[in-house]
XYZ file of C-alpha atoms in Angstrom:
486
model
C -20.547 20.091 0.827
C -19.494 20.885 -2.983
C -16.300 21.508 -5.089
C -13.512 23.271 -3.581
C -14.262 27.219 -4.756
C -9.969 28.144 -5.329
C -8.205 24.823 -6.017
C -6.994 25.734 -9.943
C -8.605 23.754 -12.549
C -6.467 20.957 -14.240
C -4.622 22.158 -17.449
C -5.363 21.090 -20.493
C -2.999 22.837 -22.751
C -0.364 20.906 -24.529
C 2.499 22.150 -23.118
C 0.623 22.052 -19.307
C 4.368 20.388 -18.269
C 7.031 22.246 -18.606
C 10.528 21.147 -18.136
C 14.007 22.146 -19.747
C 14.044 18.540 -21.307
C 14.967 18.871 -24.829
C 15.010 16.786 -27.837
C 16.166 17.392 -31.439
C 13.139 15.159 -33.027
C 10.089 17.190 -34.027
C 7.555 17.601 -31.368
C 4.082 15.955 -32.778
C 1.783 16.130 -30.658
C 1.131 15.589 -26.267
C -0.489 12.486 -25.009
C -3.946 12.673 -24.482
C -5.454 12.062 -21.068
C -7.980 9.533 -20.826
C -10.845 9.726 -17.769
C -12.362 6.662 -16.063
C -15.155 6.421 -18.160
C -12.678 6.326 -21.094
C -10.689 3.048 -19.842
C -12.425 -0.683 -18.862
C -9.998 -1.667 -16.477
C -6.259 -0.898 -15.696
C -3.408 -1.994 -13.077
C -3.363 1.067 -11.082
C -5.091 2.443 -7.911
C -4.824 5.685 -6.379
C -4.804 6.163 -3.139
C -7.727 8.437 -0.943
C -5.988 7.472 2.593
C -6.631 9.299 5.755
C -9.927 10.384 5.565
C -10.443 8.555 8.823
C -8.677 10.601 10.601
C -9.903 13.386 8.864
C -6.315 14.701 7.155
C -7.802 14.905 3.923
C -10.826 16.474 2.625
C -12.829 14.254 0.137
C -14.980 17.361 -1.345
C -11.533 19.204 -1.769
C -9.926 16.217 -4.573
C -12.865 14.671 -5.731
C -13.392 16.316 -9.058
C -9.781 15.608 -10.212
C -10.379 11.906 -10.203
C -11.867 11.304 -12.751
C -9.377 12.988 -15.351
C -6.634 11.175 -13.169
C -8.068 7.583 -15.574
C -8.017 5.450 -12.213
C -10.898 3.525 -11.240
C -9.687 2.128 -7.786
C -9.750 3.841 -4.710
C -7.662 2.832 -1.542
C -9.924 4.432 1.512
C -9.576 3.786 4.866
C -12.963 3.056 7.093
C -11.985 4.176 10.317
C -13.526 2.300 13.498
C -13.140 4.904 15.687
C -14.467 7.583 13.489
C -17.744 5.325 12.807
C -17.876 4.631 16.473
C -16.153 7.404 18.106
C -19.272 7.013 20.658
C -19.291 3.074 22.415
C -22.177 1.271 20.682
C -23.464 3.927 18.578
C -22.172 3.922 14.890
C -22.573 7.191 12.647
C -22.075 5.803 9.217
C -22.714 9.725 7.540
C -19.020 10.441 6.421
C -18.529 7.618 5.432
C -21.951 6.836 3.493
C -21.217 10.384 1.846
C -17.831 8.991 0.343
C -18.905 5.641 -0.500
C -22.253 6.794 -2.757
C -20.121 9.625 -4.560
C -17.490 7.752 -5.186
C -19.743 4.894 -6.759
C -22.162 7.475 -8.302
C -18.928 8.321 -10.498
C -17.934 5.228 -11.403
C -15.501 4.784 -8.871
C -14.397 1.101 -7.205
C -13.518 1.826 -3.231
C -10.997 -0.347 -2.054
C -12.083 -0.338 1.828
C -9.404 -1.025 4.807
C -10.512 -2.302 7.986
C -8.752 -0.108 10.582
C -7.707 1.012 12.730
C -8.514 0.079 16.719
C -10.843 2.018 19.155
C -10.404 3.848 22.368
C -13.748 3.239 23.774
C -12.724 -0.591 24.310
C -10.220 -2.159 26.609
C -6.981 -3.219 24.480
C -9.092 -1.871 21.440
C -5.871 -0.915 19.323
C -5.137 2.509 18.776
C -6.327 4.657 16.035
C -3.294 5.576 14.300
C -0.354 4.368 11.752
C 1.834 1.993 13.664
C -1.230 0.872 16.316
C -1.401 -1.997 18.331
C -4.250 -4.179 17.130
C -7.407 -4.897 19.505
C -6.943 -7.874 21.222
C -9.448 -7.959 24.431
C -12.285 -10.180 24.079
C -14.648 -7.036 24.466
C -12.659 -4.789 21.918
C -12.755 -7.873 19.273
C -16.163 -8.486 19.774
C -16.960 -4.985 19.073
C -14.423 -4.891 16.172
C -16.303 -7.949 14.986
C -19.639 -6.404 15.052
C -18.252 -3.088 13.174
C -16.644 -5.203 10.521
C -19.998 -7.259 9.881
C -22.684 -3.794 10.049
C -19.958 -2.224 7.878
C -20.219 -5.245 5.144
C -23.910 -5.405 5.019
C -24.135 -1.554 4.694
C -21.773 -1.540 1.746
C -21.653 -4.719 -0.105
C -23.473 -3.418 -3.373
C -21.222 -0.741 -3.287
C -17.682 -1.969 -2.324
C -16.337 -5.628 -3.405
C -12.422 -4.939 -2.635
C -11.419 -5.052 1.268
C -7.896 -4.394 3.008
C -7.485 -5.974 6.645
C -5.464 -3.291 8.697
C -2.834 -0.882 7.537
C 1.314 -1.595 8.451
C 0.938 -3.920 11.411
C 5.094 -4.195 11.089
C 5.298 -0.750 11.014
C 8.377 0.689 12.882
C 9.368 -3.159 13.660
C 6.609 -2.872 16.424
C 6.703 -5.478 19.292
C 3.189 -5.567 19.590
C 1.488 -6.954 16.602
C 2.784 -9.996 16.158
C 2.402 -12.129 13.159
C 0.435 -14.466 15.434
C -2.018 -12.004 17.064
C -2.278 -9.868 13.384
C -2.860 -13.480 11.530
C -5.649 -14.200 14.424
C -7.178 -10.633 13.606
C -6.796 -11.300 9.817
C -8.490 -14.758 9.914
C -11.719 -13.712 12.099
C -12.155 -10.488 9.636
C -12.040 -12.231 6.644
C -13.830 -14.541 7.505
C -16.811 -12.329 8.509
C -16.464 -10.571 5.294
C -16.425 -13.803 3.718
C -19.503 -14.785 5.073
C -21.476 -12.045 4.080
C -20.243 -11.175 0.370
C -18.720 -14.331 -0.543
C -17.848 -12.567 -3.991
C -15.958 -10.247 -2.408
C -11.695 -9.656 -2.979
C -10.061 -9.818 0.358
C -6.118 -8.397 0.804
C -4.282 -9.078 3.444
C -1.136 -8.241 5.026
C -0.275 -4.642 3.930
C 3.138 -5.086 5.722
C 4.697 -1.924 5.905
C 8.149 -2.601 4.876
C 9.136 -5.942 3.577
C 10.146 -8.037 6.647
C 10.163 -11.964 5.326
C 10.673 -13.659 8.700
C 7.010 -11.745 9.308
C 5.165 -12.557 6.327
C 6.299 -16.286 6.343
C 4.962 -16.479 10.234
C 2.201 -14.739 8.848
C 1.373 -16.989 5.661
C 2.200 -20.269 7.291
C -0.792 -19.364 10.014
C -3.212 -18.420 7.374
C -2.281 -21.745 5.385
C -1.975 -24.036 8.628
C -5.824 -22.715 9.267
C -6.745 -23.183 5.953
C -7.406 -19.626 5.173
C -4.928 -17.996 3.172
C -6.665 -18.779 -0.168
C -9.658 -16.657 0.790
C -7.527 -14.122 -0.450
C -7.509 -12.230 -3.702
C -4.232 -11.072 -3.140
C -1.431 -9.737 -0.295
C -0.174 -5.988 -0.440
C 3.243 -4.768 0.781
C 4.596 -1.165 0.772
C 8.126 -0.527 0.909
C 9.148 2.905 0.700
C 12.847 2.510 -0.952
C 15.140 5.947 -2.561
C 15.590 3.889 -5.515
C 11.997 3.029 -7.018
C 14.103 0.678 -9.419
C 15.865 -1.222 -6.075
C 13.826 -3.283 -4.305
C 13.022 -6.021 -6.348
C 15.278 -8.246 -5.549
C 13.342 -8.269 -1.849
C 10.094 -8.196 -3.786
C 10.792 -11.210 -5.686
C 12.110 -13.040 -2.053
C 8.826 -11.972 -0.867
C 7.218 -13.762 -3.586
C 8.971 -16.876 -2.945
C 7.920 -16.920 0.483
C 4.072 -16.567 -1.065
C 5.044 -19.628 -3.120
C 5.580 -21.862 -0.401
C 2.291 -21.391 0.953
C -0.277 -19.880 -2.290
C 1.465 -19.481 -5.321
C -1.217 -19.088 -7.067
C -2.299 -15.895 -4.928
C -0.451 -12.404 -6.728
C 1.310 -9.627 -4.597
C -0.080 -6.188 -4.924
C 2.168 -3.039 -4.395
C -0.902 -1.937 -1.978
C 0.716 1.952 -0.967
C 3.923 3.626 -2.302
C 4.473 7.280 -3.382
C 7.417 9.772 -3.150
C 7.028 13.393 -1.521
C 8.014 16.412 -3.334
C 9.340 18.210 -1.053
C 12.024 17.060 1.928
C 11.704 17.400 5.658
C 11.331 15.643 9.029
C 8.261 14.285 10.220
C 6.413 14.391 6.652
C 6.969 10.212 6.591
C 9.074 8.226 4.088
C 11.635 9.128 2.503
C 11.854 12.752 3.855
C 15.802 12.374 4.214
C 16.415 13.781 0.411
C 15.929 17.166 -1.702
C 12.835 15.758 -3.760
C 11.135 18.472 -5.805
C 7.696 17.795 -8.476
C 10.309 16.454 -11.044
C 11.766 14.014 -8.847
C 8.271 13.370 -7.204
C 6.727 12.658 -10.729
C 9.873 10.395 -12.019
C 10.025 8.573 -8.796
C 6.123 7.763 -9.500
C 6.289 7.168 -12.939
C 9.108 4.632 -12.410
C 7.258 2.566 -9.684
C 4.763 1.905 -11.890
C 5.819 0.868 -14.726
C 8.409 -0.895 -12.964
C 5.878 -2.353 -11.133
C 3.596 -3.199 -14.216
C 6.892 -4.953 -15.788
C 6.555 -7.304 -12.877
C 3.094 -7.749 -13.473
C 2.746 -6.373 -10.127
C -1.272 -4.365 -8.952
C 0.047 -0.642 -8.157
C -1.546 1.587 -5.684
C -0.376 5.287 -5.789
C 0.354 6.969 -2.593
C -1.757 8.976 -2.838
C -3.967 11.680 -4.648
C -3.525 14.813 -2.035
C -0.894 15.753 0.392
C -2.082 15.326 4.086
C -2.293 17.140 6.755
C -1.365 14.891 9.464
C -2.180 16.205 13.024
C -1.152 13.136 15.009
C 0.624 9.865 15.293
C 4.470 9.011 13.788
C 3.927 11.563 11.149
C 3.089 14.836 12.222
C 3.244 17.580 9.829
C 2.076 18.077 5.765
C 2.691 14.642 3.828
C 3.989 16.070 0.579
C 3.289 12.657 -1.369
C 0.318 13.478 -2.520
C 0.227 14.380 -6.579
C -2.319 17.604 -5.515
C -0.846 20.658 -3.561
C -2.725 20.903 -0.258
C -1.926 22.678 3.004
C -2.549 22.592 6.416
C -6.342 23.247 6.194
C -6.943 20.539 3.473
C -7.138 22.698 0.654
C -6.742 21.575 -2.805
C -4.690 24.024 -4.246
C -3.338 22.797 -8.175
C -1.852 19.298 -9.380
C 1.662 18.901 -9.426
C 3.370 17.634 -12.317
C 3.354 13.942 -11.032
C -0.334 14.468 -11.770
C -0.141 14.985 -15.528
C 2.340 12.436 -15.639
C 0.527 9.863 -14.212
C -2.578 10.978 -16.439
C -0.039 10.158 -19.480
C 0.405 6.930 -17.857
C -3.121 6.130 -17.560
C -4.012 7.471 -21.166
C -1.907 4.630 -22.661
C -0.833 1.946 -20.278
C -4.698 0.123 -19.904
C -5.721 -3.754 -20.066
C -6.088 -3.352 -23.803
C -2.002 -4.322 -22.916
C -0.265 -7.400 -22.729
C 3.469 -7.765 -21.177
C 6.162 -9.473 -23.472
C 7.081 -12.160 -20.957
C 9.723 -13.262 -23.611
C 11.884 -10.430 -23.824
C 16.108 -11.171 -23.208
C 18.434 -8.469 -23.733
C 21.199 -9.825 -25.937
C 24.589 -8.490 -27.014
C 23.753 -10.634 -30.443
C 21.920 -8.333 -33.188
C 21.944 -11.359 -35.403
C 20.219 -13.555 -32.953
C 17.448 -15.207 -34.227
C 14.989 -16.655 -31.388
C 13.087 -20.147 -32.915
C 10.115 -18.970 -31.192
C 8.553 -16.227 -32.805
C 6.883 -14.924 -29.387
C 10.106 -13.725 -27.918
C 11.860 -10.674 -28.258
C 15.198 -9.936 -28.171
C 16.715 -6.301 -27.514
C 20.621 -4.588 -27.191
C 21.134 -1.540 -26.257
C 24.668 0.606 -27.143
C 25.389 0.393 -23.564
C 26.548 -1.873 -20.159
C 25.021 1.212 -17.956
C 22.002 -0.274 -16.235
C 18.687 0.111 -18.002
C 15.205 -0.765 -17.295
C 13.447 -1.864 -20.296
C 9.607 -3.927 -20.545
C 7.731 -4.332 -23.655
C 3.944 -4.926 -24.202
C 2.170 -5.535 -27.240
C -1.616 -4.900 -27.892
C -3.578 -7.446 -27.465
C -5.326 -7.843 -30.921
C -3.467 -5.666 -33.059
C -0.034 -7.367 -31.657
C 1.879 -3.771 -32.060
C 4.463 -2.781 -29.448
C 5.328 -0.396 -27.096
C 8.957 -0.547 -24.527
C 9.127 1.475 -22.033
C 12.729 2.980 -21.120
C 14.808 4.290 -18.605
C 18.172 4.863 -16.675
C 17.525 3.140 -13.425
C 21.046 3.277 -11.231
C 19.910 5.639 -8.601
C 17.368 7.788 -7.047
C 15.769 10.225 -9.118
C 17.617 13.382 -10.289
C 16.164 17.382 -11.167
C 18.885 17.058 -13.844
C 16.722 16.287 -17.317
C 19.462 15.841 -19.479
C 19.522 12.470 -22.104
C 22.161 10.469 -23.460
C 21.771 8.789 -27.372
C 21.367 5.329 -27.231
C 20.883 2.930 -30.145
C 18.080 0.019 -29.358
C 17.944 -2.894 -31.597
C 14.152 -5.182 -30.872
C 14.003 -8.850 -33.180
C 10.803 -9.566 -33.270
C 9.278 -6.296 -33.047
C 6.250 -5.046 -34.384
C 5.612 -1.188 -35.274
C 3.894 0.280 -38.344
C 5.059 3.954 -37.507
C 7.097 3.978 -34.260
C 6.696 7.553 -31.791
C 8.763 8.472 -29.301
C 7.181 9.868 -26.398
C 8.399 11.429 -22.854
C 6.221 10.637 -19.969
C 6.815 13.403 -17.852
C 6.098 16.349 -20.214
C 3.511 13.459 -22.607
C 5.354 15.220 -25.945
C 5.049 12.686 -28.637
C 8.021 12.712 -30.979
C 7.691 11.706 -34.823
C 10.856 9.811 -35.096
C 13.331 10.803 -38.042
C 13.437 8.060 -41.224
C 17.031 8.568 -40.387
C 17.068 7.084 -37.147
C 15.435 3.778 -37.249
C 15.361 1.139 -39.998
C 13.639 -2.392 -40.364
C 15.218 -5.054 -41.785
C 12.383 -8.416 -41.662
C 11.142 -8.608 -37.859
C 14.340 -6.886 -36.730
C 13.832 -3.026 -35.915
C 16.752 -0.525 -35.134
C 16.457 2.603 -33.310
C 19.402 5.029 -33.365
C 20.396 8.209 -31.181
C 16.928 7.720 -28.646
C 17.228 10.288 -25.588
C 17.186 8.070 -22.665
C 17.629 9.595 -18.837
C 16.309 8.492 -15.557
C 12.553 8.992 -16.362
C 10.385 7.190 -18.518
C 10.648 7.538 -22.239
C 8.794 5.168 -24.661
C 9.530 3.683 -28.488
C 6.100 3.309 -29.461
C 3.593 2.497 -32.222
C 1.976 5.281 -32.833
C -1.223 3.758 -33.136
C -0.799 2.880 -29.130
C -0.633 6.423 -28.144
C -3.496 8.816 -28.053
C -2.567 12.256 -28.373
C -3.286 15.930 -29.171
């Protein structure tokens, strides 16, 4: 096994993104990407699905990793790969993944799934599987769950119980029988690594009636605060539009654990269209609407102080199950045999991302948009923004956590992603701000922009910041001390 011999090398040049979007400032510079080593901890994960059923090729992506500046790695563990013969586990494909990935400095996020055939009512292997539910198949499914914890516990803390149980609004796994399978796992994982993070639920879209059956179980049997945290995925057109359910979602959590966070645990956005490649295959996506679609979920996601898992690092070459041909989410071009061919430009992106957005950050909780420019708040910790516009906007603002200097990030959020790059000027007025020398910058492309002494002012604590390019990707008004670039 080694490193893929024709997949093309990850660009480095400045200009490695090129698009036809244009602005009049003067071009200063191109973020510079940041690798794992680089960054102590960040809110994103990238996900390394599929392995288990052997649609990706671990030895083909590997290498690009790193550079990617994500630590966390979603994997699946695969029951009926490790046991594909009855009683007779071959850990090798697995043991191969897990020591590279923690030989680099990698964290492996490890999911407990799916079923297998060599037991009666063992669950089936695939997306959208029945759970096991015999006594033989989750005795076995016990055993595999407890050699696979002892084998990797000073290797993998983070655990996922099952994949989509909801998925397709299946009869079959019911929030009673999936909360029974979620309570015995845990609590076998539990009892070996007792440090370990446990998530649970990974509902594949957000169905409430589900995850309150689901929580009130865990909660009844007091369980559900052996959790770290509980993931959804919900695959929506709009990255910007599902909140609303999110935050419903969230209540629900309240009622039972509100002191337990929700984790967007797998969400990505193809770049290409086309039945039977999974969600969202009913629109004409293409790498720029692939890499604003991603950039959007997560910094959306981060302004809700929400865990982000990126679906996922290669495109897969699903064989069987609901999805059946080439996934085109991943942010590597693959093809039917696996093969890493190049990054797409939701790659570099994301890297741009990465290179800026780490823990070093701290979201302004505080921050009201206001039609008042004169408004003064009395507390000095929140910030107050207009904008020359009613169009809808999303804005979020962090500030660093011992320098205290700022950085918003920007963009038009009324509907689904667009290959059309052009900007409109808006003026943005921030009390309370703090900049030394502000930058614009445009994620998708990472130029940096040196912005005019014409175009933004300070008067006290209150900045102004006139004719800024905004369209339906993320742009940034930054300080430039914030922004690493070349």
């Amino acid at each position: 096994m080694g490193e893929p011999a024709t997949a093309q090398p990850i660009d480095t040049r400045p200009d490695r993104v090129k698009t036809d979007f244009a602005v009049a400032m003067p071009r200063i510079g191109t973020v510079k990407p940041r690798s794992t080593s680089e960054i102590t901890g960040s809110n994103w994960l990238i996900g390394c699905e599929t392995m288990d059923r052997d649609f990706t090729d671990y030895d083909q992506y590997k290498a690009y990793i790193a550079p990617l500046g994500i630590k966390r790695l979603r994997m699946q563990a695969g029951w009926d790969k490790t046991e594909n013969v009855k009683g007779q586990y071959d850990w090798a494909w697995l043991d191969y993944i897990i020591d590279d990935a923690h030989r680099r400095g990698f964290q492996p996020w490890l999911q407990t799934s799916y079923g297998n055939h060599n037991y009666p009512n063992g669950g089936g292997a695939n997306l959208g599987a029945g759970v096991p539910t015999s006594p033989e198949a989750l005795a076995a499914w016990d055993r595999w769950v407890e050699a696979m914890v002892k084998r990797y516990k000073n290797k993998v803390v983070d655990w996922e119980i099952w994949n989509e149980p909801n998925f397709g609004d299946n009869q079959e796994n019911t929030p009673d029988k999936f909360a029974a399978l979620t309570i015995r796992t845990v609590d076998i994982i539990k009892r070996i690594q007792p440090e370990a993070r446990v998530s649970g639920l990974a509902m594949g879209h957000i169905d409430l009636d589900y995850a309150d059956r689901f929580f009130k179980i865990l909660a009844d049997r007091k369980k559900i605060l052996l959790f770290d945290n509980f993931t959804y995925h919900d695959y929506v057109y709009n990255p910007d539009s599902h909140y609303g359910k999110v935050m419903k979602l969230r209540a629900v959590l309240d009622k039972y654990a509100p002191g337990i966070p929700l984790r967007q645990g797998e969400n990505g956005c193809p770049s290409g269209g086309g039945s039977g490649r999974g969600a969202l295959w009913d629109y004409d996506w293409s790498e720029l609407t692939q890499a604003k679609w991603d950039l959007r979920r997560m910094l959306g996601d981060l302004g809700h102080d929400i865990e982000t898992s990126i679906f996922g690092l290669i495109e897969m070459a699903y064989t069987s199950g609901p999805i059946n041909r080439l996934n085109y989410k991943g942010i590597i071009k693959s093809d039917s045999t696996k093969r890493a061919i190049r990054p797409k430009m939701a790659y570099y992106a994301i890297q741009h991302v990465t290179s800026i957005f780490d823990n070093s950050l701290e979201r302004l909780k505080k921050l009201k948009p206001s039609y008042n420019n004169a408004y003064l708040p009395a507390d000095q910790s929140e910030v107050v923004y207009s904008r020359s516009t009613d169009r809808s906007l999303a804005v979020y603002g962090y500030r660093h956590k011992n320098t205290g200097k700022q950085v918003y990030t920007i963009w038009s959020d009324e509907y689904i992603p667009t290959d059309s790059n052009k900007t409109r000027n808006l003026t943005f007025t921030f009390i309370n701000g703090h900049f030394d020398q502000p930058v614009y910058v445009d994620l998708i492309s990472g130029g940096v922009y040196e912005i005019p002494a014409g175009q933004w002012k300070k008067t006290g604590s209150t900045y102004t910041f006139t004719n800024m390019p905004v369209y339906d990707a993320p742009i940034l008004i930054a300080d430039k001390s914030l922004v690493k670039f070349q």
